[in-house]
GROMACS .gro file of C-alpha atoms in nm:
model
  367
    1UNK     CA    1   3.288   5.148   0.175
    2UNK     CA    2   2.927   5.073   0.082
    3UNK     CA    3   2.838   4.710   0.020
    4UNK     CA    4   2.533   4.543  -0.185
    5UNK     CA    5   2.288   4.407  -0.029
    6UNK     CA    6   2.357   4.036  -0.071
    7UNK     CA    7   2.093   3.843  -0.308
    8UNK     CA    8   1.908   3.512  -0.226
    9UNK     CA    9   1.921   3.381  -0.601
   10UNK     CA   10   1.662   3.092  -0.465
   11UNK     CA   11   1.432   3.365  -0.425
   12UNK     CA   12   1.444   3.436  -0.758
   13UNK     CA   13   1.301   3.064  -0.872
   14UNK     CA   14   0.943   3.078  -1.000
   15UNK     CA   15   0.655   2.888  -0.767
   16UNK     CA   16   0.629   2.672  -1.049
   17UNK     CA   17   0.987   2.559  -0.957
   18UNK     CA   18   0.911   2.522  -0.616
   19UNK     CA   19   0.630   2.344  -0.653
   20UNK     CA   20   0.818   2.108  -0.885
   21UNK     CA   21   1.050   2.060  -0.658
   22UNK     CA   22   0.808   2.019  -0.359
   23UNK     CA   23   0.617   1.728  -0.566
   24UNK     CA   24   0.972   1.546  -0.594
   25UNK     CA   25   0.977   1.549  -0.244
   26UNK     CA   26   0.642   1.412  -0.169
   27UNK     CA   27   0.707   1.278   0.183
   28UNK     CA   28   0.453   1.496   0.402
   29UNK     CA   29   0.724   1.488   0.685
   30UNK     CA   30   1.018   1.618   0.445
   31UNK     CA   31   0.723   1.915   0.350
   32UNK     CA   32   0.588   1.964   0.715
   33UNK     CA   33   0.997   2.051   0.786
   34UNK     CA   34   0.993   2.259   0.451
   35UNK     CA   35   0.696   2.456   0.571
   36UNK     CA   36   0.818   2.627   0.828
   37UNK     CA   37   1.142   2.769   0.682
   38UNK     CA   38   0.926   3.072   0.539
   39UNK     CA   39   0.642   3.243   0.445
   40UNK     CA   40   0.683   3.107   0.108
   41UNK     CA   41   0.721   2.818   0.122
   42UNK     CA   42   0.473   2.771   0.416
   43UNK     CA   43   0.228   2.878   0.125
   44UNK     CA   44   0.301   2.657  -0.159
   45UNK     CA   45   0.389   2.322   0.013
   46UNK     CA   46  -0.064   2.320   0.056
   47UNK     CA   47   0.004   2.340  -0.326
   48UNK     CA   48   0.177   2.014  -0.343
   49UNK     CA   49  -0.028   1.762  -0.598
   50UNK     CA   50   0.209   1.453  -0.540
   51UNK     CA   51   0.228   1.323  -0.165
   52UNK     CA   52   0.419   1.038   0.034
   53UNK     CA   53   0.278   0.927   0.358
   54UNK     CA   54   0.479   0.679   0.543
   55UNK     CA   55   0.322   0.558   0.811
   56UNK     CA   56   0.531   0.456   1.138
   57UNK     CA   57   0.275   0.245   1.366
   58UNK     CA   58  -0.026   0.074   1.345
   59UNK     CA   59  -0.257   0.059   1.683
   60UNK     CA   60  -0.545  -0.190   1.741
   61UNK     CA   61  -0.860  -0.105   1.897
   62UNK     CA   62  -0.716  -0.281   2.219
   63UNK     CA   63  -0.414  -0.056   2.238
   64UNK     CA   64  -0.508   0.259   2.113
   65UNK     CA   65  -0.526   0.408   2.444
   66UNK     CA   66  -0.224   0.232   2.565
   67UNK     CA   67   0.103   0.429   2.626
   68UNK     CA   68   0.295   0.146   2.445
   69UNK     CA   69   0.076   0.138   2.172
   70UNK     CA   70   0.308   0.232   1.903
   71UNK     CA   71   0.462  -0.097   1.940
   72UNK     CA   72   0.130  -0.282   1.931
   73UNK     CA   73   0.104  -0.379   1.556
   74UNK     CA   74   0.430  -0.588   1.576
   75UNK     CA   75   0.314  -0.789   1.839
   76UNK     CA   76  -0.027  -0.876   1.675
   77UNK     CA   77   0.102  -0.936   1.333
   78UNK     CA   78   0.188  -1.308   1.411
   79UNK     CA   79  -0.202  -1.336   1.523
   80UNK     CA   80  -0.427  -1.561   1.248
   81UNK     CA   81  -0.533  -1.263   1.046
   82UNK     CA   82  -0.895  -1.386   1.018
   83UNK     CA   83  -0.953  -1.376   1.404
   84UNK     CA   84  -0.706  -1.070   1.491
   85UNK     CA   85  -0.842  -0.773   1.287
   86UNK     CA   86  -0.709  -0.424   1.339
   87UNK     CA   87  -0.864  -0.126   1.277
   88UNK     CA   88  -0.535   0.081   1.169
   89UNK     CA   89  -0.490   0.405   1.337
   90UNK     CA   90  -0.243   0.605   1.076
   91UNK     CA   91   0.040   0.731   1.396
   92UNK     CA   92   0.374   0.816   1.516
   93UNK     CA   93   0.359   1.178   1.295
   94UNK     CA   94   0.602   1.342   1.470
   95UNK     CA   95   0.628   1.685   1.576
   96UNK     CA   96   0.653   1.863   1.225
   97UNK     CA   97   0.321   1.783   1.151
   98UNK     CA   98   0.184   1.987   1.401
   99UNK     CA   99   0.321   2.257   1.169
  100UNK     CA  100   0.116   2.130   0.908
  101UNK     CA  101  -0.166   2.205   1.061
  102UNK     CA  102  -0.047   2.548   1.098
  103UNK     CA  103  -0.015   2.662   0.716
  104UNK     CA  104  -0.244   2.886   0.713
  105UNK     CA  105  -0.176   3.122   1.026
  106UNK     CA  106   0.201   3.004   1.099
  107UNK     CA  107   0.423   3.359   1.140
  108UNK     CA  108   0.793   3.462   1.041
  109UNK     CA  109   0.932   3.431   1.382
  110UNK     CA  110   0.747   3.086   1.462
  111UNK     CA  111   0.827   2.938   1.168
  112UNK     CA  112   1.208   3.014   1.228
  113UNK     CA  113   1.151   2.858   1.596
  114UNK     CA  114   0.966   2.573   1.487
  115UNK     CA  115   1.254   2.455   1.184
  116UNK     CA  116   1.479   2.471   1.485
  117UNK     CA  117   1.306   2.234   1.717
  118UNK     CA  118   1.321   2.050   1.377
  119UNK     CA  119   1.666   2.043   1.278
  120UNK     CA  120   1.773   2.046   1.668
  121UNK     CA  121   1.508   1.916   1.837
  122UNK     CA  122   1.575   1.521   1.842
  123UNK     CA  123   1.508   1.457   2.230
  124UNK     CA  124   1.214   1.667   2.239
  125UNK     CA  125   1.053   1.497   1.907
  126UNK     CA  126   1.159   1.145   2.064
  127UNK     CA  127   0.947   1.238   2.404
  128UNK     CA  128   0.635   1.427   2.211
  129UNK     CA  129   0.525   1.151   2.007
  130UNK     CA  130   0.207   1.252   1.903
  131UNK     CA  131  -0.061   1.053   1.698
  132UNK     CA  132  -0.277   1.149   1.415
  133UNK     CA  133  -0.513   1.028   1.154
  134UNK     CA  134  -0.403   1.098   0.753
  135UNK     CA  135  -0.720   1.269   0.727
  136UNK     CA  136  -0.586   1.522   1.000
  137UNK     CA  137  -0.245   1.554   0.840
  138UNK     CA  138  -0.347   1.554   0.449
  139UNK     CA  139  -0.615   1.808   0.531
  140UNK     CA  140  -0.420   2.161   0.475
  141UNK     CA  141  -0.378   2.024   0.122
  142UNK     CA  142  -0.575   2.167  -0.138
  143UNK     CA  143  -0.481   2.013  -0.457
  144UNK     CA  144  -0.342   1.632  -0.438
  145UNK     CA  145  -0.369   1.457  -0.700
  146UNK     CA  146  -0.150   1.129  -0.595
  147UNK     CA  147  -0.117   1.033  -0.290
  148UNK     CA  148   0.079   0.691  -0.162
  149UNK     CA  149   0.031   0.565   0.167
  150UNK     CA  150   0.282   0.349   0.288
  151UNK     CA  151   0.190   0.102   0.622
  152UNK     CA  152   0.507  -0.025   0.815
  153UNK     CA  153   0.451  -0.363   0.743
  154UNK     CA  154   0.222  -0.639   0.577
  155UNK     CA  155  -0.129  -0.742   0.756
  156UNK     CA  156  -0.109  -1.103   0.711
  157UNK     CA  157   0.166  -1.372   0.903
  158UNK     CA  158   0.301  -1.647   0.705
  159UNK     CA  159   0.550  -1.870   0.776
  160UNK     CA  160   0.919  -1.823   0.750
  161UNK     CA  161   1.049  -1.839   0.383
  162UNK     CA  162   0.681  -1.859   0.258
  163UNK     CA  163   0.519  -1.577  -0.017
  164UNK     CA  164   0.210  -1.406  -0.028
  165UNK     CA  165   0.156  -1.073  -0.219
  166UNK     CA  166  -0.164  -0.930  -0.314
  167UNK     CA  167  -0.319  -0.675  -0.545
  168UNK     CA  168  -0.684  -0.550  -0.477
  169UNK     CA  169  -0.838  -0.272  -0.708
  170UNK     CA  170  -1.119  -0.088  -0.547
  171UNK     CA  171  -1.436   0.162  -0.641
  172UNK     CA  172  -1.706   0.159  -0.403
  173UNK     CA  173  -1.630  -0.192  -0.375
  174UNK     CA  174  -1.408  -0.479  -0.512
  175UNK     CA  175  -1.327  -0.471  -0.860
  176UNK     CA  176  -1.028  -0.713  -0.880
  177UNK     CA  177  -0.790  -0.913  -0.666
  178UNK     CA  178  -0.542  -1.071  -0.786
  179UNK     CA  179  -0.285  -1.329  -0.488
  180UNK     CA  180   0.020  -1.517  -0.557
  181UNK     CA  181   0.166  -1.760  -0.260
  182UNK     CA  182   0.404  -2.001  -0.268
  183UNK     CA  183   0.470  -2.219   0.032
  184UNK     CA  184   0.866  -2.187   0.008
  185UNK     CA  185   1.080  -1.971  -0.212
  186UNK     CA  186   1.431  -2.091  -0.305
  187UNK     CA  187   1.698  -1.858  -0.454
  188UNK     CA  188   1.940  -1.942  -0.690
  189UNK     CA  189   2.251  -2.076  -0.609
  190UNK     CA  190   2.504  -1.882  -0.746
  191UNK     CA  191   2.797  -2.068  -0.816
  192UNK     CA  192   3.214  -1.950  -0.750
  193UNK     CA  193   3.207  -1.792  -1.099
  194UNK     CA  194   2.947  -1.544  -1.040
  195UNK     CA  195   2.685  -1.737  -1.269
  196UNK     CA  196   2.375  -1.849  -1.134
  197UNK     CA  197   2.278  -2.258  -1.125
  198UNK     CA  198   1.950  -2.394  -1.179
  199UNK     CA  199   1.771  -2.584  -0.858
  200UNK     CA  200   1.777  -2.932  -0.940
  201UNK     CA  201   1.608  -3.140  -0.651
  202UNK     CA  202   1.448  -3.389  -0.790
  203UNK     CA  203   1.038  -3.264  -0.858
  204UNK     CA  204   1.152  -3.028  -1.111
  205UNK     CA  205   0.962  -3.280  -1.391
  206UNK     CA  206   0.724  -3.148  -1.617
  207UNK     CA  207   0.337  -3.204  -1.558
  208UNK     CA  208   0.006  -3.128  -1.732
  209UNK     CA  209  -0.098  -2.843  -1.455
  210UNK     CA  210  -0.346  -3.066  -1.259
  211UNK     CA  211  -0.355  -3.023  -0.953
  212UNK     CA  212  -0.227  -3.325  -0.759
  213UNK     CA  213  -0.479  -3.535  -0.511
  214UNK     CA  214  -0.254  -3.488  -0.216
  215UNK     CA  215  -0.324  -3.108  -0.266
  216UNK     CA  216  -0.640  -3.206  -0.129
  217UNK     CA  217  -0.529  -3.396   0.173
  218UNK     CA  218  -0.223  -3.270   0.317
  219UNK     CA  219  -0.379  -2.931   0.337
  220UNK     CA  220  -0.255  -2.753   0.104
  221UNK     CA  221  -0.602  -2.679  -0.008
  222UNK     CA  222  -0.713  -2.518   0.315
  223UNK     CA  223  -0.394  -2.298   0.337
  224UNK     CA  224  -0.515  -2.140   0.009
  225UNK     CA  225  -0.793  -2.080   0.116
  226UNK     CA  226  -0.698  -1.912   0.442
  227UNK     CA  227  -0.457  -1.690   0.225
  228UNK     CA  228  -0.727  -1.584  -0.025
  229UNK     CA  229  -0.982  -1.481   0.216
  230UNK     CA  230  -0.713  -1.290   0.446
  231UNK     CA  231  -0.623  -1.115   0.142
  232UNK     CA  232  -0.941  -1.015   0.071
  233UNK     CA  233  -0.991  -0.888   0.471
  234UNK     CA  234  -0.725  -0.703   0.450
  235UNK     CA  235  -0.783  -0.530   0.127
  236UNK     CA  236  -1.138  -0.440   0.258
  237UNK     CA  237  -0.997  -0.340   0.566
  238UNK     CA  238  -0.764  -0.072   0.375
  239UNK     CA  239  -1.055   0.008   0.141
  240UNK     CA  240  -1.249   0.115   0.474
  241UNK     CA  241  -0.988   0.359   0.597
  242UNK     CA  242  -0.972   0.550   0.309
  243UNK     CA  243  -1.326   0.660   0.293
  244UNK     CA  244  -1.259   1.057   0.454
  245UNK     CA  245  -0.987   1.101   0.253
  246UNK     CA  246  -1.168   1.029  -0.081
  247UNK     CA  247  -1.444   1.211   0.040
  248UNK     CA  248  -1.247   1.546   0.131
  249UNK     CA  249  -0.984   1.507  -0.155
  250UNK     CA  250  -1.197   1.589  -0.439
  251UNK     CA  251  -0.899   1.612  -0.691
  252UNK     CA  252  -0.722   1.289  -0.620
  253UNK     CA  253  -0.626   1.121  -0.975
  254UNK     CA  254  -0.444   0.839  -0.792
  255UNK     CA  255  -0.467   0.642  -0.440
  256UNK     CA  256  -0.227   0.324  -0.374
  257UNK     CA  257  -0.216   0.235  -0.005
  258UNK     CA  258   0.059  -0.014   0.024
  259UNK     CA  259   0.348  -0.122   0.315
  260UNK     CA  260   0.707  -0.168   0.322
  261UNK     CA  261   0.687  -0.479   0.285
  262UNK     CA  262   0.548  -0.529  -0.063
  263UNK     CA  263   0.281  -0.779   0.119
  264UNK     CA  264  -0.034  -0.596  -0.037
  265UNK     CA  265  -0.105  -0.311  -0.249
  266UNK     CA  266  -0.482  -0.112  -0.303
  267UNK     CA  267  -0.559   0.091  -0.607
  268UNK     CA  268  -0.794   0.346  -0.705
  269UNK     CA  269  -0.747   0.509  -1.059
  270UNK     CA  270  -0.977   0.836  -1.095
  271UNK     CA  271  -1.297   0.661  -1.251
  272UNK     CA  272  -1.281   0.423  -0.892
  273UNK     CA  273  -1.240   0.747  -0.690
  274UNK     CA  274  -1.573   0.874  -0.832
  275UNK     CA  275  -1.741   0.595  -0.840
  276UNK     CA  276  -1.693   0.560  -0.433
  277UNK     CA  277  -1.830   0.958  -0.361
  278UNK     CA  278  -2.118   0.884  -0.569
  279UNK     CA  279  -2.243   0.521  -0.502
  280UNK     CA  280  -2.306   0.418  -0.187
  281UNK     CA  281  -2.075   0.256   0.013
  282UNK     CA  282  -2.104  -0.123   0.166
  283UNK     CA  283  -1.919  -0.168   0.462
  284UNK     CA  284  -1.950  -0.348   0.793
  285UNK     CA  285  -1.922  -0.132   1.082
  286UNK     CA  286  -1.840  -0.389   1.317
  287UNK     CA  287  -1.552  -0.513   1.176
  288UNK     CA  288  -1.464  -0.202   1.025
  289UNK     CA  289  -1.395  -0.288   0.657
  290UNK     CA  290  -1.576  -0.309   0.301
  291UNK     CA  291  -1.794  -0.575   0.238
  292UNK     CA  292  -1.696  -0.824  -0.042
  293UNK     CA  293  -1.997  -0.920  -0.288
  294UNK     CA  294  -1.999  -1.270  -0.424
  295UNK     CA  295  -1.693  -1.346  -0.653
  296UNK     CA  296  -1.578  -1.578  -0.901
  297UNK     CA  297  -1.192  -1.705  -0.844
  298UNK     CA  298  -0.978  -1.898  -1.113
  299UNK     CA  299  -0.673  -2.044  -0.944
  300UNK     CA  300  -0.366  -2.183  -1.055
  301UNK     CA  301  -0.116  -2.414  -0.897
  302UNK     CA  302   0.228  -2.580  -0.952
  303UNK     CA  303   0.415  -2.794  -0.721
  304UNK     CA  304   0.739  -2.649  -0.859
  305UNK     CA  305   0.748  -2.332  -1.044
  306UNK     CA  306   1.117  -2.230  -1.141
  307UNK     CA  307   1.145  -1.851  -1.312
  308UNK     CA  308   1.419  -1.786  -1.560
  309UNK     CA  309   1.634  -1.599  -1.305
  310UNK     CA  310   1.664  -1.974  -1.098
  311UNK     CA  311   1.424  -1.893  -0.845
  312UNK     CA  312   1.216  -2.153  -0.716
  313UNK     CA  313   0.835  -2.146  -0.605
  314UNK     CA  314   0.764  -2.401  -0.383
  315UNK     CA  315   0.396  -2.510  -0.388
  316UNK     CA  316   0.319  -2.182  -0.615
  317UNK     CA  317  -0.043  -2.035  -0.629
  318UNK     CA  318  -0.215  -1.715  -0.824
  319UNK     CA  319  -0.532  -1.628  -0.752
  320UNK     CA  320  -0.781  -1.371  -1.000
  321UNK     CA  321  -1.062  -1.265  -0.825
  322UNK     CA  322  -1.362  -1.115  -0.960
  323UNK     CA  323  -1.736  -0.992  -0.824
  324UNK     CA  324  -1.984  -1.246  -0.971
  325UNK     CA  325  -2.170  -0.946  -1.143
  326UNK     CA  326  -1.900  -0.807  -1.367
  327UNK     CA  327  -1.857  -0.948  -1.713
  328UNK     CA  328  -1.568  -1.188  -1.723
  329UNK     CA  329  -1.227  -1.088  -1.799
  330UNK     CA  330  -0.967  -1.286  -2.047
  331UNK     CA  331  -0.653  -1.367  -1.811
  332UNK     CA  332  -0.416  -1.419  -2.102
  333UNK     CA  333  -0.459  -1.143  -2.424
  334UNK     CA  334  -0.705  -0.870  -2.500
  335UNK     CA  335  -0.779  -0.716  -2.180
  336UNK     CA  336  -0.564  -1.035  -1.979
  337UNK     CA  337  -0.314  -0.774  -1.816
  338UNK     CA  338  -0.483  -0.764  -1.499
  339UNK     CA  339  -0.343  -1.049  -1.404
  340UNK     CA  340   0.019  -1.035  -1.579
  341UNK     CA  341   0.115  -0.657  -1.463
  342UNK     CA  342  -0.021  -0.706  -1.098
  343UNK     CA  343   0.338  -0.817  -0.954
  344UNK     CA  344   0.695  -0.637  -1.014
  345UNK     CA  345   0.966  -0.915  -1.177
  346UNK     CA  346   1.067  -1.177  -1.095
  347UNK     CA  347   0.662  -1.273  -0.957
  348UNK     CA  348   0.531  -1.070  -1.298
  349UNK     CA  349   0.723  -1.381  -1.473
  350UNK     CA  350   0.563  -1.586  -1.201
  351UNK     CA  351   0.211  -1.537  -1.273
  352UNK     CA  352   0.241  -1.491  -1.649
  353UNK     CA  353   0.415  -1.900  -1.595
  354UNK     CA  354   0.073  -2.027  -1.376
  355UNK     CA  355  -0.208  -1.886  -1.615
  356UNK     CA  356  -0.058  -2.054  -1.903
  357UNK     CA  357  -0.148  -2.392  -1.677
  358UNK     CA  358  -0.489  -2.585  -1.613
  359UNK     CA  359  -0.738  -2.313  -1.433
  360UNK     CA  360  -0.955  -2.421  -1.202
  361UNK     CA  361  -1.303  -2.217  -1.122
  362UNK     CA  362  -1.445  -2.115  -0.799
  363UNK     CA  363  -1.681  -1.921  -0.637
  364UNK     CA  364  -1.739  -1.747  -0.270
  365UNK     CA  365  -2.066  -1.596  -0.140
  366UNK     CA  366  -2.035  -1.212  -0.009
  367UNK     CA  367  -1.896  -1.185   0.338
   0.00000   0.00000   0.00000
């Protein structure tokens, strides 16, 4: 009896379905692994316009040549972020990415053995750690458009149950920062019945937005000002690291470069891509970041800033920064949603709560 020749229906989907499928993925691991299944795919997933790259260690200049360097960036984070600067080393890419590099030349029969020290491999990828740069990893693709980089964790240490998230948007230097801190955050209490109870403890009372003249003297004023200009360092910092990226990746649309931990996020929309290949850049070599020009801040503050869903911002604080050169932005209407749409809910609510209060001006020399 004569059989048919069985048929691979996937072989029968269109690139175009591949590719769509491919940019779902986006995580440049999950693609090195789908590279090496087969010649086809090993030449599409270069093809790939959307991109995830999670990034599993940070080293510092100290450790970089350490053999326990992976775990380096967790010990430093607790370090005063002014005086312990990293320059972050993009690492821990495990063994699939070598077959990223390989796109191009990989063959039939080591593609098949390379998906099985993949899929089977564990040990061997656990003892082969191997470290690279996302310049090395991202550079067998031709046509990204977004890319997200994802760090393991937050730069900046603050103390237990404290806030501090950040938003910097960058062209060949700082066009906007926007910070919101809050020395304490309390939950809501959520009561036997499921519904949630407001936080009553006493300095809940209504005020006209000034800020109080203990603010001055029990330092809360200094702590802002430690968290605004570590903010800033470490958005500069970021802003440094992405310069051969930018440079090779002539078709990048999009660039966020954020961590896990929702700390701090950099943006770069297309016009702020360009800007940065054709303007010269400003950047101190030393400390390896992007210099800041001058800026003009507007602050807000509230000793007790509760948000609809009972949540409770202790000593709450937003922050717009601006270079002293650019026109001046409205924070609230017209063009004002640079400030409200910085933050996902419930700290959207919070800053769209603070600008509505008294705003206080400052400025800051370049640094």
């Amino acid at each position: 009896m004569i059989y048919p020749e069985p048929i691979d229906h996937f072989d029968r989907l269109p690139d175009s379905i591949l590719l769509f499928i491919f940019n779902k993925i986006g995580d440049v691991k999950a693609l090195g692994r789908c590279s090496v299944v087969s010649r086809r795919f090993n030449s599409l997933v270069p093809e790939v316009d959307n991109v995830l790259v999670r990034v599993d260690c940070v080293i510092s200049d100290d450790e970089s040549s350490s053999p326990s360097s992976s775990s380096g960036y967790s010990s430093d984070k607790s370090r005063h972020p002014i005086s312990s600067l990293f320059r972050l080393v993009f690492s821990g890419l495990l063994k699939p990415f070598q077959s990223i590099t390989q796109f191009i030349s990989i063959s039939p029969r080591r593609a098949a053995s390379s998906s099985a020290a993949v899929v089977d491999g564990d040990d061997f990828e656990k003892n082969s750690v191997t470290h690279h740069s996302p310049t090395q990893v991202l550079k067998n693709f031709n046509e990204i458009k977004l890319l997200r980089i994802e760090l393991p964790s937050g730069e900046l240490g603050i103390d237990e149950g404290g806030l501090l998230k950040w938003r910097a948007d960058f062209g060949s230097t700082l066009d906007n920062c926007i910070i919101l801190g809050a020395s304490s955050v309390i939950q809501p209490v959520t009561s036997t019945s499921g519904c949630s109870l407001p936080n009553i403890d006493g300095n809940g009372e209504n005020d006209n937005g000034s800020i109080p003249d203990s603010f001055y003297t029990n330092g809360g004023l200094k702590l802002r000002v430690v968290w605004t200009i570590s903010s800033l360092i470490a958005a500069s910092a970021r802003h440094y690291l992405l310069q051969p990226i930018i440079a090779e990746h002539k078709t990048l649309d999009s660039l966020v470069l954020t961590d896990a931990d929702g700390q701090g996020v950099l943006c770069m929309n297309k016009e702020q891509l360009e800007e940065l290949r054709v303007k010269p850049l400003s950047a101190s070599s030393a400390s390896k970041r992007t210099l800041v020009p001058a800026l003009n801040m507007r602050l807000w503050y509230a000793a007790h800033l509760e948000l609809p869903d009972g949540t409770v911002l202790k000593g709450a604080t937003l922050v717009a920064i601006r270079p002293s050169e650019q026109p001046k932005k409205e924070v609230v209407g017209g063009d004002g949603n640079w400030v409200a749409a910085a933050f996902k809910e419930p700290y959207g609510t919070a800053a769209r709560m603070l600008v509505k209060r008294r705003t206080y001006c400052l400025e800051m020399n370049s640094f």
